[in-house]
């Protein structure tokens, strides 16, 4: 049995005011009995430090909306109401609830419990139109999460052989390609934003602790980062290779943006990089229309890892408002299908990014056909970043972040991944899948709303 993979979350609150959904107000009929201090396990209710005979104002920031204090107050003195600022934060894709969830997950690595049940819609655009088959959850054989069977979330990066060739004497003739293992099906992708060096360093340290990678523009890899080269994937264009040989030499994986040089001569480019060092090569492909064609060509030409990058809402690129464009789940399904038809699917690794905002999106992207995902904005939300969707994405990071030490930022990223890891384990256990590698393309474990809607009602309502 492989060594169990553990993420070590630690309570790491940030001293800044983040969005919250409900405001708790203590009414004047409070008799200061203190019962609410005992029933709230999150310590939202405390006595006033200046005068312990009376209660301090409730601390809404730590409230998890369980409603227990409301129910148990003998005077009905507590009231919760929807906070107006909450609804105006985020946007159509990065909904305020999503931001709040990520922020809280980064606080302690736990999965926030709403306490009031799910009241949202059961379908919607993007990943919300996809449900997973969790039928194993009601079967007595389900024991993976709780001890006896180990659920493995690791993924091997690198080209795979579809068969082995032996000599008549039984000697292995095939050259088995190198692979690199990551313990999570998630890689960090440094967002294209002006980030301070201490945030970048925290991302790298978190990736090292989690045994995964950060994709980082090669120009950002200063001497300070070189000692972390085991967990950095330098990202560069084909024209930049000659100028960064020392960085490539130390890297285990490098990422090259797809351009006409890459498309026209992948074998030559790979040979050039392999002569410099022993790194695996990721080809980064924008998720534009007909990306399937590009991916299939690269896979035919021997690409090891292909990274398909959609926009921050998971939509196809070159679509200003996302209308009429495909979502990441549909793009990846189509790419996967194309590679299966070309009998190439098992040979190449597909990484997908853009719009992966929650742990469930990781599992869903993989069910659609990706081997793993890359994330950027959730890590910024973990640090208190807010996203405002207007003409284009606007991320606002809190000013106080500049003063927050690297270990705190690192731990919050680790916590977030700890929460996601727990949720991915929970989903895999409920689907009866013990290996993350087996999630890839398991669309039989998923139900797509558009398809069942069409199959059920299409005959009645479509001409
Ligand atoms: S339980 Fe109600 S009455 Fe008692 S201190 Fe809390 S708010 Fe006041
Ligand atoms: S609703 Fe629950 S979490 Fe929030 S303050 Fe009351 S008891 Fe605490």
Short mmCIF file of C-alpha atoms and ligand atoms in Angstrom, two decimals:
data_model
loop_
_atom_site.label_atom_id
_atom_site.label_comp_id
_atom_site.label_asym_id
_atom_site.label_seq_id
_atom_site.Cartn_x
_atom_site.Cartn_y
_atom_site.Cartn_z
CA UNK A 1 0.00 0.00 0.00
CA UNK A 2 1.42 3.44 -0.86
CA UNK A 3 2.27 5.82 1.97
CA UNK A 4 -0.84 7.76 2.92
CA UNK A 5 -0.89 11.32 1.69
CA UNK A 6 -1.80 13.85 4.35
CA UNK A 7 -2.29 17.59 4.20
CA UNK A 8 -1.77 19.33 7.53
CA UNK A 9 -4.25 22.21 7.94
CA UNK A 10 -3.84 24.70 10.77
CA UNK A 11 -6.18 27.43 11.92
CA UNK A 12 -4.87 30.56 10.17
CA UNK A 13 -7.36 33.43 10.36
CA UNK A 14 -6.52 36.71 8.66
CA UNK A 15 -6.90 39.94 10.56
CA UNK A 16 -9.06 41.55 7.94
CA UNK A 17 -12.75 42.01 7.40
CA UNK A 18 -14.05 39.80 4.60
CA UNK A 19 -17.52 39.62 3.08
CA UNK A 20 -20.08 37.84 5.21
CA UNK A 21 -23.54 36.70 4.31
CA UNK A 22 -25.60 37.41 7.37
CA UNK A 23 -25.27 40.03 10.03
CA UNK A 24 -26.16 39.08 13.61
CA UNK A 25 -27.74 41.79 15.70
CA UNK A 26 -28.35 41.56 19.46
CA UNK A 27 -31.59 43.27 20.40
CA UNK A 28 -32.23 45.47 23.40
CA UNK A 29 -34.25 42.76 25.10
CA UNK A 30 -31.02 40.77 25.74
CA UNK A 31 -30.72 40.01 29.46
CA UNK A 32 -26.97 39.26 29.27
CA UNK A 33 -27.52 35.71 30.52
CA UNK A 34 -24.53 34.48 28.44
CA UNK A 35 -26.24 31.38 27.07
CA UNK A 36 -25.22 32.31 23.49
CA UNK A 37 -21.53 32.24 24.54
CA UNK A 38 -21.97 28.57 25.43
CA UNK A 39 -23.96 27.44 22.39
CA UNK A 40 -21.80 29.08 19.72
CA UNK A 41 -18.79 26.84 19.21
CA UNK A 42 -17.24 29.49 16.92
CA UNK A 43 -17.15 32.05 19.75
CA UNK A 44 -19.15 34.65 17.89
CA UNK A 45 -20.65 35.71 21.22
CA UNK A 46 -18.44 36.99 24.02
CA UNK A 47 -18.83 39.20 27.02
CA UNK A 48 -17.55 42.75 26.79
CA UNK A 49 -13.93 43.01 27.91
CA UNK A 50 -14.54 46.47 29.37
CA UNK A 51 -17.59 45.37 31.34
CA UNK A 52 -18.12 41.58 31.63
CA UNK A 53 -21.64 42.11 32.97
CA UNK A 54 -22.81 42.92 29.46
CA UNK A 55 -22.39 41.21 26.09
CA UNK A 56 -20.05 42.51 23.36
CA UNK A 57 -21.38 42.97 19.84
CA UNK A 58 -21.60 39.61 18.03
CA UNK A 59 -18.62 38.77 15.82
CA UNK A 60 -20.36 38.05 12.53
CA UNK A 61 -17.08 37.26 10.78
CA UNK A 62 -16.69 33.90 12.54
CA UNK A 63 -20.36 32.89 12.34
CA UNK A 64 -21.06 29.71 10.35
CA UNK A 65 -24.82 30.25 10.10
CA UNK A 66 -25.91 27.29 12.19
CA UNK A 67 -28.74 29.34 13.76
CA UNK A 68 -28.23 27.67 17.13
CA UNK A 69 -27.86 30.90 19.11
CA UNK A 70 -31.01 32.27 17.48
CA UNK A 71 -32.97 29.20 18.52
CA UNK A 72 -31.59 28.96 22.03
CA UNK A 73 -31.69 32.57 23.19
CA UNK A 74 -34.35 32.59 25.95
CA UNK A 75 -35.44 36.12 24.97
CA UNK A 76 -35.42 35.80 21.19
CA UNK A 77 -32.97 38.69 21.26
CA UNK A 78 -30.79 37.63 18.35
CA UNK A 79 -31.58 38.33 14.74
CA UNK A 80 -29.80 37.42 11.52
CA UNK A 81 -30.31 39.41 8.36
CA UNK A 82 -28.81 39.27 4.86
CA UNK A 83 -25.86 41.62 4.50
CA UNK A 84 -26.35 43.99 1.54
CA UNK A 85 -22.63 44.15 0.57
CA UNK A 86 -22.60 40.38 0.21
CA UNK A 87 -24.99 40.25 -2.71
CA UNK A 88 -23.10 42.93 -4.64
CA UNK A 89 -19.75 41.08 -4.48
CA UNK A 90 -18.63 38.50 -7.04
CA UNK A 91 -20.56 37.97 -10.22
CA UNK A 92 -22.50 35.48 -12.31
CA UNK A 93 -19.77 32.85 -12.18
CA UNK A 94 -17.76 33.73 -9.08
CA UNK A 95 -20.81 33.98 -6.87
CA UNK A 96 -20.48 35.58 -3.41
CA UNK A 97 -21.19 32.23 -1.71
CA UNK A 98 -18.30 30.73 -3.62
CA UNK A 99 -15.89 33.46 -2.51
CA UNK A 100 -16.99 33.07 1.08
CA UNK A 101 -16.60 29.29 0.92
CA UNK A 102 -13.04 29.56 -0.40
CA UNK A 103 -12.12 32.17 2.19
CA UNK A 104 -13.43 30.03 5.03
CA UNK A 105 -11.80 26.87 3.70
CA UNK A 106 -8.46 28.72 3.72
CA UNK A 107 -9.03 29.64 7.34
CA UNK A 108 -8.79 26.16 8.80
CA UNK A 109 -8.85 23.58 5.99
CA UNK A 110 -12.28 22.39 7.05
CA UNK A 111 -15.31 22.12 4.81
CA UNK A 112 -17.79 24.81 5.92
CA UNK A 113 -21.17 23.45 6.90
CA UNK A 114 -24.07 25.70 6.00
CA UNK A 115 -26.19 24.26 8.79
CA UNK A 116 -29.36 25.22 7.00
CA UNK A 117 -29.34 22.70 4.15
CA UNK A 118 -28.91 23.35 0.45
CA UNK A 119 -31.55 25.68 -0.90
CA UNK A 120 -30.04 26.59 -4.22
CA UNK A 121 -31.03 25.46 -7.70
CA UNK A 122 -30.18 21.94 -8.86
CA UNK A 123 -28.90 22.94 -12.26
CA UNK A 124 -27.33 25.91 -13.99
CA UNK A 125 -24.66 26.90 -16.49
CA UNK A 126 -21.17 25.40 -16.54
CA UNK A 127 -20.33 22.84 -13.86
CA UNK A 128 -23.74 23.37 -12.22
CA UNK A 129 -25.35 21.51 -15.14
CA UNK A 130 -23.41 18.38 -14.23
CA UNK A 131 -24.24 15.97 -11.41
CA UNK A 132 -22.13 13.15 -10.12
CA UNK A 133 -23.35 9.64 -9.37
CA UNK A 134 -22.76 9.24 -5.64
CA UNK A 135 -24.71 6.00 -5.31
CA UNK A 136 -21.87 4.25 -3.47
CA UNK A 137 -22.65 6.47 -0.51
CA UNK A 138 -25.65 4.35 0.44
CA UNK A 139 -23.97 1.00 -0.04
CA UNK A 140 -22.50 -0.93 2.87
CA UNK A 141 -19.26 -1.54 0.95
CA UNK A 142 -18.41 2.12 1.12
CA UNK A 143 -15.48 2.25 3.48
CA UNK A 144 -12.74 3.98 1.54
CA UNK A 145 -12.73 7.26 3.35
CA UNK A 146 -13.06 5.78 6.78
CA UNK A 147 -10.02 3.64 6.94
CA UNK A 148 -9.80 0.25 5.35
CA UNK A 149 -9.24 1.20 1.73
CA UNK A 150 -6.82 3.91 0.74
CA UNK A 151 -8.03 6.45 -1.84
CA UNK A 152 -5.17 7.68 -3.94
CA UNK A 153 -5.33 11.22 -5.33
CA UNK A 154 -1.93 11.20 -7.06
CA UNK A 155 -1.41 11.63 -10.80
CA UNK A 156 1.61 10.77 -12.96
CA UNK A 157 2.69 13.46 -15.36
CA UNK A 158 4.35 12.41 -18.60
CA UNK A 159 3.83 10.52 -21.82
CA UNK A 160 2.56 6.93 -21.48
CA UNK A 161 3.24 3.98 -23.77
CA UNK A 162 0.17 2.24 -25.14
CA UNK A 163 2.08 -1.04 -25.35
CA UNK A 164 5.49 -2.51 -24.55
CA UNK A 165 7.81 -4.19 -27.06
CA UNK A 166 10.01 -7.12 -26.01
CA UNK A 167 12.79 -8.90 -27.91
CA UNK A 168 12.40 -12.67 -28.62
CA UNK A 169 14.66 -13.18 -25.58
CA UNK A 170 12.23 -11.30 -23.39
CA UNK A 171 14.27 -8.10 -23.08
CA UNK A 172 12.24 -4.89 -22.85
CA UNK A 173 12.92 -2.90 -26.00
CA UNK A 174 10.55 0.00 -25.42
CA UNK A 175 12.02 3.08 -23.80
CA UNK A 176 9.72 3.78 -20.86
CA UNK A 177 9.22 7.57 -20.67
CA UNK A 178 10.02 9.47 -17.49
CA UNK A 179 7.11 10.50 -15.31
CA UNK A 180 6.73 12.79 -12.32
CA UNK A 181 4.12 12.16 -9.61
CA UNK A 182 2.01 14.90 -8.03
CA UNK A 183 0.01 13.98 -4.94
CA UNK A 184 -3.03 16.03 -5.89
CA UNK A 185 -4.71 16.36 -9.29
CA UNK A 186 -4.15 20.12 -8.90
CA UNK A 187 -1.27 22.35 -9.99
CA UNK A 188 -1.00 26.05 -9.15
CA UNK A 189 -0.92 28.43 -12.09
CA UNK A 190 0.44 31.84 -11.19
CA UNK A 191 -2.23 34.37 -12.18
CA UNK A 192 -1.29 37.00 -14.75
CA UNK A 193 -1.44 39.76 -12.14
CA UNK A 194 1.06 42.03 -10.46
CA UNK A 195 1.68 39.88 -7.40
CA UNK A 196 4.19 40.79 -4.76
CA UNK A 197 7.24 38.51 -4.43
CA UNK A 198 6.10 37.28 -1.00
CA UNK A 199 2.82 35.96 -2.44
CA UNK A 200 4.73 34.20 -5.21
CA UNK A 201 7.12 32.71 -2.68
CA UNK A 202 4.18 31.51 -0.56
CA UNK A 203 2.65 29.83 -3.62
CA UNK A 204 5.89 27.99 -4.28
CA UNK A 205 6.26 26.92 -0.64
CA UNK A 206 2.66 25.71 -0.51
CA UNK A 207 3.19 23.73 -3.72
CA UNK A 208 6.30 22.12 -2.20
CA UNK A 209 4.44 21.17 0.97
CA UNK A 210 1.58 19.68 -1.06
CA UNK A 211 3.93 17.84 -3.46
CA UNK A 212 2.67 19.64 -6.51
CA UNK A 213 3.92 22.44 -8.79
CA UNK A 214 3.49 26.14 -9.53
CA UNK A 215 3.53 27.23 -13.16
CA UNK A 216 5.46 30.50 -13.11
CA UNK A 217 6.50 32.89 -15.92
CA UNK A 218 10.22 32.34 -16.48
CA UNK A 219 10.92 36.09 -16.10
CA UNK A 220 9.67 35.88 -12.49
CA UNK A 221 12.12 33.15 -11.49
CA UNK A 222 14.76 35.20 -9.75
CA UNK A 223 17.64 33.82 -7.69
CA UNK A 224 15.33 33.69 -4.62
CA UNK A 225 13.22 31.06 -6.31
CA UNK A 226 15.96 28.91 -7.74
CA UNK A 227 16.26 26.75 -4.61
CA UNK A 228 12.61 25.79 -5.09
CA UNK A 229 13.13 24.64 -8.67
CA UNK A 230 11.79 21.15 -7.84
CA UNK A 231 8.30 22.60 -7.51
CA UNK A 232 8.37 25.33 -10.16
CA UNK A 233 7.29 24.82 -13.75
CA UNK A 234 8.96 27.67 -15.68
CA UNK A 235 6.59 28.97 -18.33
CA UNK A 236 8.10 30.44 -21.47
CA UNK A 237 7.70 30.86 -25.21
CA UNK A 238 9.69 28.85 -27.74
CA UNK A 239 11.74 31.99 -28.46
CA UNK A 240 12.79 32.28 -24.79
CA UNK A 241 14.34 28.82 -24.47
CA UNK A 242 17.89 29.82 -25.39
CA UNK A 243 17.90 32.67 -22.89
CA UNK A 244 16.90 30.53 -19.92
CA UNK A 245 18.90 27.33 -20.22
CA UNK A 246 20.04 27.36 -16.58
CA UNK A 247 16.45 27.47 -15.29
CA UNK A 248 15.33 24.76 -17.73
CA UNK A 249 18.26 22.57 -16.68
CA UNK A 250 17.10 22.55 -13.04
CA UNK A 251 13.37 22.12 -13.74
CA UNK A 252 11.53 18.80 -13.58
CA UNK A 253 8.74 20.15 -15.79
CA UNK A 254 8.66 23.16 -18.15
CA UNK A 255 5.67 24.77 -19.87
CA UNK A 256 5.89 26.21 -23.37
CA UNK A 257 3.18 28.42 -24.87
CA UNK A 258 1.78 26.95 -28.06
CA UNK A 259 2.70 29.02 -31.12
CA UNK A 260 3.44 28.34 -34.78
CA UNK A 261 6.98 27.13 -33.94
CA UNK A 262 5.57 24.58 -31.50
CA UNK A 263 2.82 23.47 -33.85
CA UNK A 264 5.15 23.24 -36.82
CA UNK A 265 8.03 21.46 -35.10
CA UNK A 266 7.14 19.91 -31.75
CA UNK A 267 9.67 17.09 -32.09
CA UNK A 268 12.54 19.55 -32.70
CA UNK A 269 11.44 21.73 -29.80
CA UNK A 270 11.23 18.76 -27.43
CA UNK A 271 14.64 17.56 -28.53
CA UNK A 272 16.10 21.00 -27.90
CA UNK A 273 14.69 21.11 -24.34
CA UNK A 274 15.71 17.51 -23.58
CA UNK A 275 19.28 18.38 -24.60
CA UNK A 276 19.31 21.13 -21.97
CA UNK A 277 17.86 19.06 -19.14
CA UNK A 278 15.57 16.18 -18.35
CA UNK A 279 12.34 18.11 -17.90
CA UNK A 280 8.90 16.96 -18.94
CA UNK A 281 7.27 19.41 -21.33
CA UNK A 282 3.82 20.94 -21.01
CA UNK A 283 2.38 22.61 -24.10
CA UNK A 284 0.00 25.37 -23.07
CA UNK A 285 -2.90 25.70 -25.49
CA UNK A 286 -5.59 28.41 -25.31
CA UNK A 287 -9.12 27.02 -25.26
CA UNK A 288 -10.27 28.62 -28.49
CA UNK A 289 -12.73 27.23 -31.01
CA UNK A 290 -11.50 23.97 -32.53
CA UNK A 291 -8.93 23.45 -29.78
CA UNK A 292 -9.59 19.73 -30.33
CA UNK A 293 -7.72 19.93 -33.62
CA UNK A 294 -4.65 21.53 -32.00
CA UNK A 295 -4.63 19.05 -29.12
CA UNK A 296 -4.97 16.05 -31.45
CA UNK A 297 -2.11 17.32 -33.62
CA UNK A 298 0.14 17.86 -30.62
CA UNK A 299 -0.72 14.43 -29.22
CA UNK A 300 0.05 12.82 -32.61
CA UNK A 301 3.37 14.65 -32.69
CA UNK A 302 4.38 13.25 -29.30
CA UNK A 303 3.35 15.90 -26.75
CA UNK A 304 3.74 14.66 -23.17
CA UNK A 305 1.37 17.02 -21.35
CA UNK A 306 -1.12 19.45 -22.91
CA UNK A 307 -2.56 22.26 -20.81
CA UNK A 308 -5.88 23.64 -22.09
CA UNK A 309 -6.51 27.14 -20.72
CA UNK A 310 -10.02 28.62 -20.72
CA UNK A 311 -10.91 32.07 -19.36
CA UNK A 312 -11.49 32.78 -15.67
CA UNK A 313 -15.16 31.69 -15.96
CA UNK A 314 -14.21 28.50 -17.78
CA UNK A 315 -15.41 29.86 -21.13
CA UNK A 316 -13.72 29.56 -24.50
CA UNK A 317 -11.28 32.40 -25.10
CA UNK A 318 -11.91 35.22 -27.58
CA UNK A 319 -15.49 35.53 -26.42
CA UNK A 320 -15.84 38.89 -24.62
CA UNK A 321 -18.99 38.11 -22.67
CA UNK A 322 -18.87 34.32 -22.85
CA UNK A 323 -22.09 34.14 -24.82
CA UNK A 324 -22.23 31.38 -27.38
CA UNK A 325 -18.94 29.95 -26.23
CA UNK A 326 -18.42 26.53 -24.70
CA UNK A 327 -17.67 25.93 -21.06
CA UNK A 328 -14.58 24.03 -19.92
CA UNK A 329 -16.59 20.88 -19.22
CA UNK A 330 -17.81 20.73 -22.82
CA UNK A 331 -14.41 21.61 -24.25
CA UNK A 332 -12.69 18.85 -22.26
CA UNK A 333 -15.36 16.27 -23.13
CA UNK A 334 -14.89 17.05 -26.79
CA UNK A 335 -11.07 16.95 -26.58
CA UNK A 336 -11.21 13.65 -24.68
CA UNK A 337 -13.56 12.14 -27.24
CA UNK A 338 -11.34 13.25 -30.10
CA UNK A 339 -8.26 11.66 -28.50
CA UNK A 340 -10.16 8.43 -27.80
CA UNK A 341 -11.22 8.28 -31.47
CA UNK A 342 -7.60 8.86 -32.50
CA UNK A 343 -6.48 6.07 -30.08
CA UNK A 344 -4.17 8.55 -28.35
CA UNK A 345 -5.98 9.22 -25.11
CA UNK A 346 -3.88 6.94 -22.93
CA UNK A 347 -0.61 8.36 -24.18
CA UNK A 348 -0.93 12.01 -23.31
CA UNK A 349 -1.77 13.92 -20.12
CA UNK A 350 -4.45 16.60 -20.38
CA UNK A 351 -4.45 19.40 -17.82
CA UNK A 352 -7.33 21.89 -17.79
CA UNK A 353 -7.76 25.30 -16.21
CA UNK A 354 -10.11 28.26 -16.19
CA UNK A 355 -13.20 28.46 -14.04
CA UNK A 356 -12.07 25.72 -11.65
CA UNK A 357 -13.33 27.45 -8.54
CA UNK A 358 -14.35 24.69 -6.12
CA UNK A 359 -13.20 21.19 -5.20
CA UNK A 360 -16.17 19.66 -7.02
CA UNK A 361 -15.00 21.37 -10.24
CA UNK A 362 -11.73 19.42 -10.04
CA UNK A 363 -13.55 16.08 -9.93
CA UNK A 364 -16.03 17.18 -12.61
CA UNK A 365 -13.29 18.37 -14.98
CA UNK A 366 -11.62 14.99 -14.58
CA UNK A 367 -14.86 13.09 -15.17
CA UNK A 368 -15.16 15.07 -18.42
CA UNK A 369 -11.75 13.77 -19.49
CA UNK A 370 -8.91 15.80 -17.94
CA UNK A 371 -6.14 14.06 -15.99
CA UNK A 372 -5.71 17.02 -13.69
CA UNK A 373 -6.50 20.70 -13.27
CA UNK A 374 -4.61 23.94 -12.72
CA UNK A 375 -5.94 26.74 -10.51
CA UNK A 376 -5.14 30.39 -9.96
CA UNK A 377 -7.93 32.64 -8.65
CA UNK A 378 -9.09 30.38 -5.76
CA UNK A 379 -5.65 30.88 -4.21
CA UNK A 380 -6.12 34.65 -4.38
CA UNK A 381 -9.60 34.42 -2.85
CA UNK A 382 -8.02 32.39 -0.04
CA UNK A 383 -5.95 35.49 0.74
CA UNK A 384 -8.97 37.78 0.90
CA UNK A 385 -9.15 38.62 -2.81
CA UNK A 386 -12.53 39.60 -4.21
CA UNK A 387 -13.51 39.10 -7.81
CA UNK A 388 -15.79 41.55 -9.58
CA UNK A 389 -17.02 40.37 -12.96
CA UNK A 390 -17.64 43.24 -15.28
CA UNK A 391 -16.29 43.63 -18.80
CA UNK A 392 -13.36 41.60 -17.63
CA UNK A 393 -12.28 39.99 -14.41
CA UNK A 394 -11.22 42.37 -11.68
CA UNK A 395 -9.44 40.92 -8.71
CA UNK A 396 -9.00 43.16 -5.70
CA UNK A 397 -6.49 41.97 -3.14
CA UNK A 398 -6.64 43.45 0.36
CA UNK A 399 -4.09 46.16 1.07
CA UNK A 400 -3.15 44.50 4.36
CA UNK A 401 -1.81 41.49 2.43
CA UNK A 402 1.52 43.27 1.98
CA UNK A 403 2.10 42.95 5.75
CA UNK A 404 1.02 39.32 6.11
CA UNK A 405 4.03 37.01 6.56
CA UNK A 406 4.86 34.32 4.00
CA UNK A 407 4.17 31.38 6.43
CA UNK A 408 0.60 32.65 7.00
CA UNK A 409 -0.11 32.97 3.27
CA UNK A 410 1.48 29.58 2.63
CA UNK A 411 -0.62 27.92 5.33
CA UNK A 412 -3.84 29.41 3.97
CA UNK A 413 -3.11 27.94 0.56
CA UNK A 414 -2.28 24.59 2.18
CA UNK A 415 -5.52 24.80 4.18
CA UNK A 416 -7.54 25.46 1.03
CA UNK A 417 -6.03 22.45 -0.66
CA UNK A 418 -6.62 20.41 2.52
CA UNK A 419 -10.33 21.23 2.32
CA UNK A 420 -10.42 20.41 -1.40
CA UNK A 421 -8.53 17.17 -0.85
CA UNK A 422 -11.10 16.11 1.79
CA UNK A 423 -13.95 16.92 -0.60
CA UNK A 424 -12.35 15.10 -3.53
CA UNK A 425 -11.85 12.04 -1.28
CA UNK A 426 -15.47 12.29 -0.21
CA UNK A 427 -16.67 12.47 -3.82
CA UNK A 428 -14.42 9.63 -4.95
CA UNK A 429 -15.49 7.46 -2.04
CA UNK A 430 -19.14 8.16 -2.82
CA UNK A 431 -18.53 7.28 -6.48
CA UNK A 432 -16.67 4.11 -5.54
CA UNK A 433 -13.47 5.31 -7.22
CA UNK A 434 -10.25 4.60 -5.32
CA UNK A 435 -7.73 6.09 -7.76
CA UNK A 436 -7.82 9.68 -9.04
CA UNK A 437 -6.37 8.35 -12.30
CA UNK A 438 -9.62 6.46 -12.79
CA UNK A 439 -11.72 9.62 -12.62
CA UNK A 440 -10.46 10.63 -16.04
CA UNK A 441 -13.24 10.40 -18.61
CA UNK A 442 -15.52 8.35 -16.31
CA UNK A 443 -18.52 10.17 -17.72
CA UNK A 444 -20.69 7.18 -16.80
CA UNK A 445 -20.43 8.53 -13.25
CA UNK A 446 -21.84 11.88 -14.33
CA UNK A 447 -25.20 13.11 -15.49
CA UNK A 448 -25.34 16.11 -17.80
CA UNK A 449 -28.48 18.18 -17.39
CA UNK A 450 -28.59 19.34 -21.04
CA UNK A 451 -28.52 15.71 -22.20
CA UNK A 452 -31.23 14.33 -19.95
CA UNK A 453 -33.33 17.42 -20.57
CA UNK A 454 -33.02 16.87 -24.31
CA UNK A 455 -33.62 13.12 -24.04
CA UNK A 456 -36.65 13.53 -21.78
CA UNK A 457 -38.38 16.59 -23.16
CA UNK A 458 -36.72 17.13 -26.54
CA UNK A 459 -39.24 14.96 -28.39
CA UNK A 460 -42.08 16.98 -26.92
CA UNK A 461 -40.78 20.51 -27.29
CA UNK A 462 -38.14 20.53 -30.01
CA UNK A 463 -39.17 20.56 -33.62
S1 LIG B 1 -28.67 34.16 24.97
FE1 LIG B 1 -29.94 35.90 24.33
S2 LIG B 1 -30.43 36.93 26.19
FE2 LIG B 1 -28.74 35.58 26.69
S3 LIG B 1 -26.91 36.86 26.40
FE3 LIG B 1 -27.28 35.85 24.49
S4 LIG B 1 -28.50 37.27 23.29
FE4 LIG B 1 -28.61 37.92 25.43
S1 LIG B 2 -25.60 31.19 14.10
FE1 LIG B 2 -24.36 29.53 14.95
S2 LIG B 2 -22.30 30.07 14.34
FE2 LIG B 2 -23.50 31.91 14.08
S3 LIG B 2 -23.26 33.01 15.96
FE3 LIG B 2 -25.10 31.75 16.20
S4 LIG B 2 -24.41 29.86 17.15
FE4 LIG B 2 -22.59 30.93 16.38
#
